[in-house]
mmCIF file of C-alpha atoms in Angstrom:
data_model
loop_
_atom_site.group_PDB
_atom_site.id
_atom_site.type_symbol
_atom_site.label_atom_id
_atom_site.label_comp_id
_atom_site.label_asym_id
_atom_site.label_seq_id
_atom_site.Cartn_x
_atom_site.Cartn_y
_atom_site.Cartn_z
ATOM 1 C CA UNK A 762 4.702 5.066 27.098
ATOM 2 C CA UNK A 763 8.912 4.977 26.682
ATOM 3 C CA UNK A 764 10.516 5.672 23.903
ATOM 4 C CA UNK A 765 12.365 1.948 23.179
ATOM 5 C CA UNK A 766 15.521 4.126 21.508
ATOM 6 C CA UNK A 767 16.474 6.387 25.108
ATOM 7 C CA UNK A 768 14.571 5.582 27.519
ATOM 8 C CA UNK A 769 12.599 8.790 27.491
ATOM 9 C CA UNK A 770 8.911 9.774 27.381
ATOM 10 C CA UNK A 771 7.831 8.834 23.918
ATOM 11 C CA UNK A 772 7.144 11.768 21.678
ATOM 12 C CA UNK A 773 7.004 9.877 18.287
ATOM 13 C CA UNK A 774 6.492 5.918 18.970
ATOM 14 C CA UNK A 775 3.067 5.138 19.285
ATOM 15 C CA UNK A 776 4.523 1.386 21.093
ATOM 16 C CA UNK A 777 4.083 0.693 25.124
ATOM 17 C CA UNK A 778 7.339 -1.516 25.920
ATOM 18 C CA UNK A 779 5.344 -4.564 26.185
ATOM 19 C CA UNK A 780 6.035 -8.079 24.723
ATOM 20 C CA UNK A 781 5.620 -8.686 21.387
ATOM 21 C CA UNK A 782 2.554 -10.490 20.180
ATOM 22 C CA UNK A 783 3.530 -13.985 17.951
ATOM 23 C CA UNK A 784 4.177 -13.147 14.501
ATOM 24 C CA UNK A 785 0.600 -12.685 12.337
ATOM 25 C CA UNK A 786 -0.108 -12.982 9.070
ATOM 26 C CA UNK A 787 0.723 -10.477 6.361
ATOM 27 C CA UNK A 788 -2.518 -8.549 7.147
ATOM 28 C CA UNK A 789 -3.973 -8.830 10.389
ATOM 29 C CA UNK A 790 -7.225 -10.337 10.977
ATOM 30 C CA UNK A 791 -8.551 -7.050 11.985
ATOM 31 C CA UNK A 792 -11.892 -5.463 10.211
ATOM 32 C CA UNK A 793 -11.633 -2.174 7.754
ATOM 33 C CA UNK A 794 -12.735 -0.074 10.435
ATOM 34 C CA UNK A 795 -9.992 -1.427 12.575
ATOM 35 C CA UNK A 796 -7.616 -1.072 10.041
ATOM 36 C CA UNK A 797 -8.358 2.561 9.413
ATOM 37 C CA UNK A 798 -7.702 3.308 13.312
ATOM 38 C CA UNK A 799 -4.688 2.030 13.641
ATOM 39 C CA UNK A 800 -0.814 3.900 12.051
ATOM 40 C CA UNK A 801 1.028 2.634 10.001
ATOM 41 C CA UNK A 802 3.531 1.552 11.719
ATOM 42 C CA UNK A 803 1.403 -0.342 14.521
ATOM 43 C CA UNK A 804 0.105 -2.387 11.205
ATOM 44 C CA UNK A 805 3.505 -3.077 9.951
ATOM 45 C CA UNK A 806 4.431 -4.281 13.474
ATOM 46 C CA UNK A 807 1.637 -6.734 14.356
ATOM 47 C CA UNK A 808 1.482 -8.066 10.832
ATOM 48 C CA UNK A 809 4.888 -9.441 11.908
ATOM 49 C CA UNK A 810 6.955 -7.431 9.141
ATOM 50 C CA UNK A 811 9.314 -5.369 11.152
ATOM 51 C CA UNK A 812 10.822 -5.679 15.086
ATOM 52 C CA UNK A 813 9.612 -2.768 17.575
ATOM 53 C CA UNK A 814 12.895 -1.297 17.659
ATOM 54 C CA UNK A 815 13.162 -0.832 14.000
ATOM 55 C CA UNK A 816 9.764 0.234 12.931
ATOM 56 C CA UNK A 817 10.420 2.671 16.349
ATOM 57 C CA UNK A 818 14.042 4.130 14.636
ATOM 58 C CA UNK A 819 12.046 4.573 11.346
ATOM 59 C CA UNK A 820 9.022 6.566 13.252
ATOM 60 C CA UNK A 821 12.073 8.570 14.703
ATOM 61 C CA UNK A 822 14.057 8.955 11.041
ATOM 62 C CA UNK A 823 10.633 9.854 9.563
ATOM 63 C CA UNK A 824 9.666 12.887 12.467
ATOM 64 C CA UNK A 825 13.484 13.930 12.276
ATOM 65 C CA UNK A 826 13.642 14.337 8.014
ATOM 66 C CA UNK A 827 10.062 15.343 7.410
ATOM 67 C CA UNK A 828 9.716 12.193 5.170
ATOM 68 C CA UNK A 829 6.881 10.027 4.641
ATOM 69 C CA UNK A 830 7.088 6.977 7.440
ATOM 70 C CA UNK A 831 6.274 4.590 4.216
ATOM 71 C CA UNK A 832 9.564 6.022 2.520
ATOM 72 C CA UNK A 833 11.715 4.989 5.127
ATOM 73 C CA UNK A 834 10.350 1.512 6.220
ATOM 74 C CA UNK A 835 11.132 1.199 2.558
ATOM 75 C CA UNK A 836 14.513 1.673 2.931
ATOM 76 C CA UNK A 837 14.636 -0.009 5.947
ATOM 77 C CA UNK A 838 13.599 -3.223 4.338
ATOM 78 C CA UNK A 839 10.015 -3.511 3.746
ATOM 79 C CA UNK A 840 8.572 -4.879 0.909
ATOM 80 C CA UNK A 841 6.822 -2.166 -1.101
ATOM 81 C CA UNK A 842 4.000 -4.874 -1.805
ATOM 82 C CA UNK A 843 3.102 -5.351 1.873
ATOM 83 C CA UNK A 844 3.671 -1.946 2.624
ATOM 84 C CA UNK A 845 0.875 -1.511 -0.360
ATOM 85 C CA UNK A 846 -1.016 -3.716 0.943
ATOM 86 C CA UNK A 847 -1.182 -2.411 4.542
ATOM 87 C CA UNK A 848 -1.863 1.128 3.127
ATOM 88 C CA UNK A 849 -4.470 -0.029 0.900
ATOM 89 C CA UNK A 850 -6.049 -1.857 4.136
ATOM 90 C CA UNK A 851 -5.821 1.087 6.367
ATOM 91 C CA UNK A 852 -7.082 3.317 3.836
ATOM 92 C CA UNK A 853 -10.266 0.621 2.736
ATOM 93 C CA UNK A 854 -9.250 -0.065 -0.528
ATOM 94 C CA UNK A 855 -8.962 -3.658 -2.645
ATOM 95 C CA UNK A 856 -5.203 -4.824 -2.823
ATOM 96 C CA UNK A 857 -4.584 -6.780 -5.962
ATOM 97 C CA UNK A 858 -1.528 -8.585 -6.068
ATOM 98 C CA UNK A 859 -0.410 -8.912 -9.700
ATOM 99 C CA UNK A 860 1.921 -11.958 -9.267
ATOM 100 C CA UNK A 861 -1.167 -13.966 -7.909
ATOM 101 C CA UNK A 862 -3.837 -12.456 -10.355
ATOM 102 C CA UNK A 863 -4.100 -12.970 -13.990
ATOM 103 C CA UNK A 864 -4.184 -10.412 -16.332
ATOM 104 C CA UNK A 865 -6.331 -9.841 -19.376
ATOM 105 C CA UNK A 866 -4.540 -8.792 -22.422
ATOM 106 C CA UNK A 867 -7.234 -8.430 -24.125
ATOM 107 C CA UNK A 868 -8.140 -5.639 -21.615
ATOM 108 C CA UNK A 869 -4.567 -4.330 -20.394
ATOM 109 C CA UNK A 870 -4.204 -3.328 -24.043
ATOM 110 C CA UNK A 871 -7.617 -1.015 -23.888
ATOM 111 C CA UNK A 872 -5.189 1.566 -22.442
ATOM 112 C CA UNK A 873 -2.167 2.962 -24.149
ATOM 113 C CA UNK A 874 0.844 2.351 -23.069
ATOM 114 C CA UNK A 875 1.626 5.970 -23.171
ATOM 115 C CA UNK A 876 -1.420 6.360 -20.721
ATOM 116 C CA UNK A 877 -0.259 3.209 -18.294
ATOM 117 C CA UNK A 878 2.940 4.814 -18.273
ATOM 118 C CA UNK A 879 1.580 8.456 -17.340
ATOM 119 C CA UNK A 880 -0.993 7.392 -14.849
ATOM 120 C CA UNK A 881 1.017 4.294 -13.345
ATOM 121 C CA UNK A 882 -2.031 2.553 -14.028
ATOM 122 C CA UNK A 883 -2.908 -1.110 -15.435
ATOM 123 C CA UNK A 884 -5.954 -2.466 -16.499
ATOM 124 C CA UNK A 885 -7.087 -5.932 -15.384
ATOM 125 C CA UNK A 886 -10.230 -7.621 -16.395
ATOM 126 C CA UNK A 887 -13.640 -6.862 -17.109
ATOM 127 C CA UNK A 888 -16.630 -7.096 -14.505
ATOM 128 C CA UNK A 889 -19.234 -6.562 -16.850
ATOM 129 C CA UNK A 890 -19.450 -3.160 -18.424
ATOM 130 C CA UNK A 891 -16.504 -2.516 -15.663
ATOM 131 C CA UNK A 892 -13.258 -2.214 -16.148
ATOM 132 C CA UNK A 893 -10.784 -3.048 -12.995
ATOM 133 C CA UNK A 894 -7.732 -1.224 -13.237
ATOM 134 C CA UNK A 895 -4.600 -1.739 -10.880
ATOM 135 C CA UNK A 896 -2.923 1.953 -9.522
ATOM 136 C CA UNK A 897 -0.767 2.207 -6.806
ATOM 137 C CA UNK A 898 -3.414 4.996 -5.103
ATOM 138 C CA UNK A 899 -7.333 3.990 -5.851
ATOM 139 C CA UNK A 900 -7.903 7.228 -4.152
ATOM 140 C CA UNK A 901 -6.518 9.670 -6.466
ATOM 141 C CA UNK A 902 -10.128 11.179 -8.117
ATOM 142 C CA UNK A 903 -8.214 12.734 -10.588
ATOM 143 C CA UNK A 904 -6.701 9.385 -12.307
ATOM 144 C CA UNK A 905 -10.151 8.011 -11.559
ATOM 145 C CA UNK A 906 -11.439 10.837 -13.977
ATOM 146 C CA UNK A 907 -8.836 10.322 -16.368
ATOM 147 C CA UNK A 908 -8.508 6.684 -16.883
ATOM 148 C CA UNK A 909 -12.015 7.332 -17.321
ATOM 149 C CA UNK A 910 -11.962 9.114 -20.251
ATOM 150 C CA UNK A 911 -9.060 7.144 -21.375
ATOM 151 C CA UNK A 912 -10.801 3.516 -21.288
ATOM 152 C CA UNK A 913 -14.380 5.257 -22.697
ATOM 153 C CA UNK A 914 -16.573 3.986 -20.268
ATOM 154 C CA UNK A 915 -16.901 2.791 -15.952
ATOM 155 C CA UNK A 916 -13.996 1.989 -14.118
ATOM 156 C CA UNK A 917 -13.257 0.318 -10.688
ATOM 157 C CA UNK A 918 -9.829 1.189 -9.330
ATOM 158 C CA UNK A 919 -8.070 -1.555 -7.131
ATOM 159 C CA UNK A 920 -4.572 -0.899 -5.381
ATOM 160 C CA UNK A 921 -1.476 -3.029 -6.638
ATOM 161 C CA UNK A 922 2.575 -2.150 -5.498
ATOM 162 C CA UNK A 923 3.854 0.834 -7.884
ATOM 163 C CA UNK A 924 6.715 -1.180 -8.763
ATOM 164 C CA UNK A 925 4.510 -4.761 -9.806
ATOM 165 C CA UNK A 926 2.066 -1.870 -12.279
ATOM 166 C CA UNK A 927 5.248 -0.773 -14.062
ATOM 167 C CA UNK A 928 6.863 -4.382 -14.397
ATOM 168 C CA UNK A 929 3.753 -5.712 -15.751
ATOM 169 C CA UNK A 930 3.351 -2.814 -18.380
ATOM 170 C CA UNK A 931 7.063 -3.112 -19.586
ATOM 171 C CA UNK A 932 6.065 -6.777 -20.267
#
């Protein structure tokens, strides 16, 4: 493996300096298990969302700064919804995009805002007895437990950008 930035032994890019595939779709047809095998930044590549070389100089920004590779491919340029999305994918959990899904109001205002705010949390609709609510981490068993007790009753948590939640409970 060579590290695309000098020519060395790679210590932190996970990339063999082969071709690049043709640009995919925004997820990659790949199963949840597959998903879950691959890094981040092998995801963010072959879904077609950032070059080698740059998802490669944010591996090596991210090892150098200690800093979370998702907080720099941020500031490199990549959408916080697909990078969302992608983490949601590789982790197994249900991305809701809350531009392309309606919203109950109804059921959004079940929670106060004071709670929405806290947790970063929105809920959606009603399966049932269920409610779905939108949080930008559906695997943080402490909101689970809390929006719980805040909505008095079941709860299914679905993943949705941190920055779509808030916009949609300032509206």
């Amino acid at each position: 493996m060579t590290n695309l930035l000098c020519g060395e032994p790679a210590a932190m890019t996970m990339f063999e300096t082969t071709p690049a595939a043709p640009a995919a779709p925004a997820i990659p047809p790949y199963s949840s298990a597959e998903m879950r095998s691959y890094p981040l930044g092998t995801l963010v590549y072959r879904a077609g969302l950032m070059s080698l070389d740059t998802v490669n100089r944010a591996l090596a920004e991210a090892a150098e700064s200690g800093r979370r590779l998702g907080e720099v491919l941020l500031e490199y340029g990549l959408p916080e919804r697909e990078l969302t999305r992608l983490l949601a994918a590789q982790q197994g959990q249900e991305f809701v995009d809350l531009d392309a899904n309606p919203i109950d109001h109804e059921v959004a205002f079940l929670l106060p805002r004071a709670a929405a705010e806290m947790y970063c949390a929105l809920p959606l609709k009603r399966e049932g007895d269920c409610v779905i609510v939108a949080v930008p981490d559906a695997d943080n068993a402490s909101h689970l437990t809390r929006l719980r007790e805040a909505l008095h009753g079941p709860i299914r948590l679905v993943t949705a950008a941190r920055s779509d939640i808030k916009d949609a409970i300032q509206r």
